[in-house]
Coordinates of C-alpha atoms in Angstrom, one line a residue:
X14 CA -13.2 28.1 5.9
X15 CA -10.1 29.9 4.9
X16 CA -10.0 33.7 5.0
X17 CA -8.6 36.5 2.8
X18 CA -5.6 36.5 5.1
X19 CA -4.8 32.9 4.1
X20 CA -5.0 33.9 0.4
X21 CA -2.7 36.9 0.9
X22 CA -0.2 34.6 2.7
X23 CA -0.4 32.2 -0.3
X24 CA 0.3 35.1 -2.6
X25 CA 3.5 35.8 -0.6
X26 CA 4.5 32.1 -0.9
X27 CA 4.1 32.2 -4.6
X28 CA 6.1 35.4 -5.3
X29 CA 8.9 34.7 -7.6
X30 CA 7.5 31.2 -8.5
X31 CA 4.4 31.7 -10.6
X32 CA 3.6 34.3 -13.3
X33 CA 1.1 37.1 -12.7
X34 CA -0.7 36.2 -15.8
X35 CA -2.1 38.8 -18.2
X36 CA -5.7 40.2 -17.8
X37 CA -6.5 41.7 -21.1
X38 CA -9.5 43.2 -22.9
X39 CA -11.4 40.9 -25.3
X40 CA -12.5 43.3 -28.2
X41 CA -14.4 40.7 -30.3
X42 CA -16.5 39.5 -27.3
X43 CA -17.0 43.0 -26.0
X44 CA -18.3 44.3 -29.2
X45 CA -20.7 41.5 -29.9
X46 CA -22.3 41.6 -26.4
X47 CA -22.1 45.4 -25.7
X48 CA -20.0 44.8 -22.6
X49 CA -16.4 45.3 -21.4
X50 CA -15.1 41.7 -21.3
X51 CA -11.7 40.8 -20.0
X52 CA -9.8 37.4 -20.0
X53 CA -7.5 36.2 -17.2
X54 CA -5.1 34.1 -19.2
X55 CA -4.0 31.3 -16.8
X56 CA -3.3 29.2 -19.9
X57 CA -0.1 31.2 -20.1
X58 CA 0.8 30.2 -16.5
X59 CA 3.9 28.2 -15.7
X60 CA 2.9 24.5 -16.4
X61 CA 0.1 25.9 -18.6
X62 CA -2.6 26.0 -15.8
X63 CA -3.7 27.7 -12.6
X64 CA -3.2 24.5 -10.7
X65 CA 0.5 25.3 -9.9
X66 CA -0.8 28.0 -7.5
X67 CA -2.5 25.7 -5.1
X68 CA -0.1 22.8 -5.6
X69 CA 3.0 24.9 -4.8
X70 CA 1.3 26.7 -1.8
X71 CA 0.5 23.3 -0.3
X72 CA 3.9 21.7 -0.8
X73 CA 5.6 24.9 0.5
X74 CA 3.5 24.6 3.7
X75 CA 4.7 21.1 4.5
X76 CA 7.4 20.5 7.1
X77 CA 10.8 19.7 5.5
X78 CA 10.8 16.1 6.9
X79 CA 7.4 15.4 5.5
X80 CA 8.3 16.7 2.1
X81 CA 11.5 14.7 1.9
X82 CA 9.5 11.5 2.6
X83 CA 7.7 12.1 -0.7
X84 CA 4.5 13.5 -2.0
X85 CA 1.6 11.8 -4.0
X86 CA -1.2 13.1 -6.2
X87 CA -3.9 11.9 -8.5
X88 CA -4.7 14.0 -11.5
X89 CA -5.8 14.0 -15.1
X90 CA -2.9 16.4 -15.8
X91 CA -2.8 20.0 -14.6
X92 CA -2.6 19.4 -10.8
X93 CA -0.1 16.7 -11.6
X94 CA 2.2 19.1 -13.4
X95 CA 1.8 21.6 -10.5
X96 CA 2.8 18.9 -8.0
X97 CA 5.6 17.7 -10.2
X98 CA 7.1 21.2 -10.5
X99 CA 6.8 21.7 -6.8
X100 CA 8.5 18.4 -6.0
X101 CA 11.3 19.4 -8.4
X102 CA 11.6 22.8 -6.8
X103 CA 11.9 21.4 -3.2
X104 CA 13.9 18.4 -4.2
X105 CA 11.4 15.8 -3.0
X106 CA 10.1 12.7 -4.8
X107 CA 6.7 13.1 -6.4
X108 CA 4.5 10.2 -7.5
X109 CA 1.5 11.0 -9.7
X110 CA -1.3 8.6 -10.5
X111 CA -3.1 9.4 -13.7
X112 CA -6.0 7.7 -15.7
X113 CA -4.8 5.4 -18.5
X114 CA -6.5 7.6 -21.1
X115 CA -4.6 10.8 -20.0
X116 CA -3.4 12.6 -23.1
X117 CA 0.3 12.1 -23.9
X118 CA 1.0 15.9 -23.7
X119 CA 0.0 15.9 -20.0
X120 CA 1.9 12.8 -19.1
X121 CA 5.0 14.2 -20.8
X122 CA 4.5 17.5 -19.0
X123 CA 4.6 15.7 -15.6
X124 CA 7.6 13.6 -16.5
X125 CA 9.7 16.6 -17.6
X126 CA 9.7 17.8 -14.0
X127 CA 11.2 14.5 -12.8
X128 CA 8.0 13.0 -11.2
X129 CA 7.2 9.3 -11.3
X130 CA 4.0 8.7 -13.3
X131 CA 1.7 5.7 -12.6
X132 CA -1.0 5.2 -15.2
X133 CA -4.0 3.2 -14.1
X134 CA -7.8 3.2 -13.9
X135 CA -10.4 4.2 -16.4
X136 CA -11.1 7.6 -14.8
X137 CA -9.9 10.1 -12.2
X138 CA -11.8 8.3 -9.4
X139 CA -9.9 5.1 -9.9
X140 CA -6.6 6.8 -10.2
X141 CA -7.5 8.7 -7.0
X142 CA -8.2 5.5 -5.1
X143 CA -4.9 4.0 -6.2
X144 CA -3.0 7.1 -5.1
X145 CA -4.6 7.1 -1.7
X146 CA -3.8 3.5 -1.2
X147 CA -0.2 4.0 -2.3
X148 CA 0.3 7.0 0.0
X149 CA -1.0 5.2 3.0
X150 CA 1.0 2.0 2.4
X151 CA 4.2 4.1 1.9
X152 CA 3.6 6.8 4.5
X153 CA 3.8 9.6 1.9
X154 CA 1.7 12.8 1.9
X155 CA -1.2 12.8 -0.5
X156 CA -2.1 16.3 -1.9
X157 CA -5.7 16.6 -2.9
X158 CA -6.3 18.6 -6.1
X159 CA -9.0 20.8 -4.7
X160 CA -10.3 19.8 -1.2
X161 CA -7.5 21.3 0.8
X162 CA -7.3 24.6 2.5
X163 CA -3.8 25.4 1.3
X164 CA -4.7 24.5 -2.3
X165 CA -7.8 26.6 -2.2
X166 CA -5.9 29.5 -0.8
X167 CA -3.3 29.2 -3.6
X168 CA -6.1 29.2 -6.2
X169 CA -7.6 32.2 -4.5
X170 CA -4.6 34.3 -5.5
X171 CA -6.1 34.5 -9.0
X172 CA -9.1 36.4 -7.5
X173 CA -6.7 38.8 -5.8
X174 CA -4.8 39.5 -9.0
X175 CA -8.1 40.1 -10.9
X176 CA -9.5 42.6 -8.4
X177 CA -6.1 44.4 -8.2
X178 CA -6.3 44.9 -11.9
X179 CA -10.0 45.7 -12.2
X180 CA -11.5 46.8 -8.8
X181 CA -14.9 47.7 -10.2
X182 CA -15.6 44.4 -11.9
X183 CA -19.3 43.5 -12.1
X184 CA -19.1 39.8 -13.0
X185 CA -16.4 37.1 -12.6
X186 CA -17.0 33.9 -14.6
X187 CA -15.1 30.8 -13.4
X188 CA -14.9 27.1 -14.5
X189 CA -16.0 24.5 -12.0
X190 CA -14.6 21.0 -11.8
X191 CA -13.8 19.9 -8.2
X192 CA -14.4 23.5 -7.1
X193 CA -11.0 24.5 -5.8
X194 CA -10.5 27.4 -8.2
X195 CA -14.0 28.9 -7.8
X196 CA -13.8 28.5 -4.0
X197 CA -10.6 30.4 -3.6
X198 CA -11.2 33.0 -6.3
X199 CA -14.8 33.7 -5.3
X200 CA -13.8 34.1 -1.7
X201 CA -11.0 36.6 -2.6
X202 CA -13.1 38.6 -5.0
X203 CA -16.2 38.8 -2.7
X204 CA -14.1 39.7 0.4
X205 CA -12.7 42.8 -1.4
X206 CA -15.8 43.6 -3.5
X207 CA -19.0 42.1 -2.0
X208 CA -21.1 43.4 -4.9
X209 CA -19.3 41.3 -7.6
X210 CA -21.4 38.5 -9.1
X211 CA -19.7 35.1 -9.2
X212 CA -20.8 32.8 -12.0
X213 CA -19.6 29.2 -12.1
X214 CA -19.6 27.2 -15.3
X215 CA -19.8 23.4 -15.6
X216 CA -19.7 21.1 -18.7
X217 CA -23.0 19.4 -19.6
X218 CA -21.0 16.1 -19.5
X219 CA -20.0 16.7 -15.9
X220 CA -22.9 18.6 -14.3
X221 CA -22.9 17.3 -10.8
X222 CA -21.9 20.6 -9.2
X223 CA -24.7 22.4 -11.0
X224 CA -27.4 19.9 -9.9
X225 CA -26.0 20.1 -6.4
X226 CA -26.0 23.9 -6.4
X227 CA -29.6 24.1 -7.7
X228 CA -30.9 21.6 -5.1
X229 CA -28.5 22.8 -2.3
X230 CA -27.6 19.2 -1.7
X231 CA -24.5 17.3 -2.9
X232 CA -25.4 15.1 -5.9
X233 CA -22.7 13.1 -7.5
X234 CA -22.7 12.4 -11.2
X235 CA -23.2 8.8 -12.1
X236 CA -21.2 9.2 -15.3
X237 CA -19.0 12.0 -16.8
X238 CA -17.8 12.4 -20.3
X239 CA -16.6 15.7 -21.7
X240 CA -13.9 17.3 -23.9
X241 CA -13.3 19.5 -20.8
X242 CA -11.3 16.8 -19.1
X243 CA -9.9 19.2 -16.5
X244 CA -13.4 19.6 -15.0
X245 CA -14.6 16.1 -15.5
X246 CA -15.2 15.4 -11.8
X247 CA -17.8 12.9 -10.8
X248 CA -18.1 13.4 -7.0
X249 CA -19.2 16.7 -5.4
X250 CA -16.8 17.4 -2.5
X251 CA -18.4 18.7 0.7
X252 CA -15.5 21.2 1.4
X253 CA -15.6 23.1 -1.9
X254 CA -19.4 22.7 -2.1
X255 CA -19.7 24.7 1.1
X256 CA -17.6 27.6 -0.4
X257 CA -19.7 27.5 -3.6
X258 CA -23.0 27.8 -1.7
X259 CA -21.6 30.7 0.3
X260 CA -19.9 32.7 -2.5
X261 CA -21.3 31.8 -5.9
X262 CA -24.3 33.6 -7.3
X263 CA -25.2 31.3 -10.2
X264 CA -24.0 28.1 -11.9
X265 CA -24.6 27.6 -15.6
X266 CA -23.7 24.8 -18.0
X267 CA -22.3 24.6 -21.5
X268 CA -22.7 21.9 -24.1
X269 CA -19.8 20.1 -25.8
X270 CA -20.2 21.9 -29.1
X271 CA -20.2 25.2 -27.3
X272 CA -16.9 24.4 -25.6
X273 CA -15.5 23.4 -29.0
X274 CA -16.7 26.7 -30.5
X275 CA -15.0 28.6 -27.7
X276 CA -11.7 26.7 -28.2
X277 CA -11.7 27.5 -31.9
X278 CA -12.8 31.1 -31.3
X279 CA -10.0 31.7 -28.8
X280 CA -7.4 30.1 -31.2
X281 CA -8.5 32.1 -34.2
X282 CA -9.5 35.5 -32.8
X283 CA -7.3 35.8 -29.7
X284 CA -4.4 33.5 -30.8
X285 CA -4.7 31.5 -27.6
X286 CA -4.4 27.8 -27.2
X287 CA -6.9 26.8 -24.6
X288 CA -8.0 23.4 -23.3
X289 CA -11.7 22.4 -22.9
X290 CA -11.9 23.2 -19.2
X291 CA -10.2 26.6 -19.8
X292 CA -12.7 27.5 -22.5
X293 CA -15.9 27.0 -20.6
X294 CA -16.1 30.6 -19.2
X295 CA -15.8 32.0 -22.7
X296 CA -18.3 29.4 -24.0
X297 CA -20.8 30.6 -21.4
X298 CA -20.3 34.2 -22.6
X299 CA -20.4 33.4 -26.3
X300 CA -23.6 31.4 -26.0
X301 CA -25.4 33.9 -23.8
X302 CA -25.7 31.7 -20.7
X303 CA -25.2 34.9 -18.6
X304 CA -26.8 38.3 -18.8
X305 CA -23.8 40.6 -19.2
X306 CA -25.0 43.5 -21.3
X307 CA -23.4 46.9 -20.4
X308 CA -21.3 45.3 -17.6
X309 CA -17.6 44.8 -16.8
X310 CA -16.9 41.1 -17.0
X311 CA -13.9 38.8 -16.5
X312 CA -13.7 35.2 -17.6
X313 CA -10.9 33.0 -16.2
X314 CA -9.2 30.9 -18.9
X315 CA -8.0 28.2 -16.5
X316 CA -5.6 26.2 -18.7
X317 CA -4.1 25.6 -22.1
X318 CA -2.9 22.0 -21.9
X319 CA -5.0 20.6 -24.7
X320 CA -4.0 17.4 -26.6
X321 CA -3.0 18.2 -30.2
X322 CA -5.2 15.4 -31.5
X323 CA -8.3 16.8 -29.8
X324 CA -7.4 20.3 -31.1
X325 CA -7.1 19.0 -34.6
X326 CA -10.5 17.4 -34.4
X327 CA -12.0 20.6 -33.0
X328 CA -10.5 22.7 -35.8
X329 CA -11.6 20.2 -38.5
X330 CA -15.2 20.2 -37.2
X331 CA -15.2 23.9 -36.8
X332 CA -14.2 24.5 -40.4
X333 CA -17.0 22.3 -41.6
X334 CA -19.6 24.0 -39.3
X335 CA -18.5 27.5 -40.4
X336 CA -18.8 26.6 -44.1
X337 CA -15.1 26.9 -44.7
X338 CA -14.8 23.2 -45.6
X339 CA -17.1 20.7 -47.3
X340 CA -16.8 17.0 -47.6
X341 CA -18.5 15.3 -50.5
X342 CA -19.1 11.7 -51.7
X343 CA -19.6 11.9 -55.5
X344 CA -20.6 9.0 -57.8
X345 CA -19.3 9.1 -61.3
X346 CA -18.7 6.8 -64.3
X347 CA -15.4 4.9 -64.1
X348 CA -13.8 5.9 -67.3
X349 CA -10.9 8.0 -68.5
X350 CA -11.5 11.7 -68.1
X351 CA -14.4 11.4 -65.6
X352 CA -12.3 12.6 -62.6
X353 CA -10.8 15.5 -64.7
X354 CA -14.3 16.6 -65.6
X355 CA -15.4 16.6 -62.0
X356 CA -12.3 18.6 -60.8
X357 CA -12.9 21.1 -63.6
X358 CA -16.3 21.9 -62.0
X359 CA -14.6 22.6 -58.7
X360 CA -12.0 24.7 -60.5
X361 CA -14.8 26.8 -62.2
X362 CA -16.3 27.3 -58.7
X363 CA -13.0 28.5 -57.3
X364 CA -13.0 25.7 -54.7
X365 CA -9.6 24.3 -53.7
X366 CA -9.3 20.5 -53.3
X367 CA -7.4 19.6 -50.1
X368 CA -8.0 15.8 -50.1
X369 CA -9.3 13.3 -52.6
X370 CA -9.9 9.5 -52.6
X371 CA -11.0 7.3 -55.5
X372 CA -12.8 4.0 -54.9
X373 CA -13.9 1.7 -57.6
X374 CA -14.2 -1.5 -55.6
X375 CA -16.9 -0.8 -53.0
X376 CA -19.7 -3.4 -52.9
X377 CA -22.2 -0.4 -52.8
X378 CA -21.3 0.6 -56.3
X379 CA -22.8 -0.6 -59.5
X380 CA -20.5 -2.0 -62.2
X381 CA -18.8 0.7 -64.1
X382 CA -19.1 3.3 -61.3
X383 CA -16.7 4.9 -58.8
X384 CA -16.9 6.8 -55.6
X385 CA -14.9 10.0 -55.1
X386 CA -14.6 11.3 -51.6
X387 CA -13.4 14.8 -51.7
X388 CA -12.7 17.7 -49.3
X389 CA -12.8 21.3 -50.5
X390 CA -11.9 24.6 -49.0
X391 CA -14.8 26.9 -49.4
X392 CA -15.7 30.6 -48.7
X393 CA -19.0 30.3 -46.9
X394 CA -22.5 29.0 -47.1
X395 CA -23.3 30.6 -50.5
X396 CA -20.1 29.2 -52.0
X397 CA -21.0 25.7 -50.9
X398 CA -24.5 26.2 -52.3
X399 CA -23.0 27.2 -55.7
X400 CA -20.8 24.0 -55.7
X401 CA -23.8 21.8 -55.0
X402 CA -25.9 23.5 -57.8
X403 CA -23.1 23.0 -60.3
X404 CA -22.8 19.3 -59.5
X405 CA -26.6 18.9 -59.9
X406 CA -26.5 20.8 -63.2
X407 CA -23.9 18.5 -64.5
X408 CA -25.9 15.4 -63.5
X409 CA -23.7 14.1 -60.6
X410 CA -25.1 12.0 -57.8
X411 CA -23.5 13.1 -54.5
X412 CA -24.1 13.6 -50.8
X413 CA -22.5 15.8 -48.2
X414 CA -20.6 13.8 -45.5

């Protein structure tokens, strides 16, 4: 295992390269849960994720001749950008293998640093296998995203920064994917403050590390699927698992809708753009997975590289769930004035129409009828109830969709 000394050396290697990201008080969370909650904002880090810490520390540790021969990585995005940036900084060729379904924003983020991107495989494991094969056939150095001492030490610098800012922290909440972040950060924090509780958070769609932690045996997931793609890791790595057993006090899991809620909450209340993996620590706090009352707590927001299409879907569903938008399918008589009468009801209810579609040709319709699919901006649950009652009062057949 690495030591605190290794993490402090990594901190020296990273000086002048990375940002010491803000650690700020979270008033909305703190008030709701009667705690002092802080957020470590690695989504504001150079390349948009903590991953640059470990990637740069590893590349910096390589002999010049080895670097110049080229470096290789496999990643769904954040480690890739860290390696690409490091390759650009040291002037060495970087080749990154990424799954075919990797969001465009992450592929573009890698290419902007001059790295070569190879898309292939249905998931990280297939991209990883292709990267290993390529590195061996071309005698290039493969840099593992988490199971590497220099990478773990680099990620551990987050723990150092947090404890430097808040030395009497009670609880540190950290996302878990492959385990590199929690291994390094937990080691750093516990080495300085042994009383601190370390809580790891996994996504329910990639819960291998939680099952392994609970049973104290490595148990790989048979299948992973989650909006938190940065922690969608199938295999439990023995190296990081050892650190987790040693330094982590508890591992909890959050559901997909809880992650989405946290993303929307951070966007709306804290003005932070956060990816799924970056939001799981806040999701665990929001949905009371951890007992934090009257404690000083820090959640690590590990990254902000979310695909805008995914963000759009989360916002849309969040608006519906919070009664700020309603989607209706209304059946009406297909004759002049019918649509005007319908919209006058919405006007009287002070509901703004944001989208409308008129269909008179569906095979599900009776002759002389039409379907209107309509989206309305609303002001809460009672407002939506009033709209539905007005529609019923005026004799409309409708359903909420």
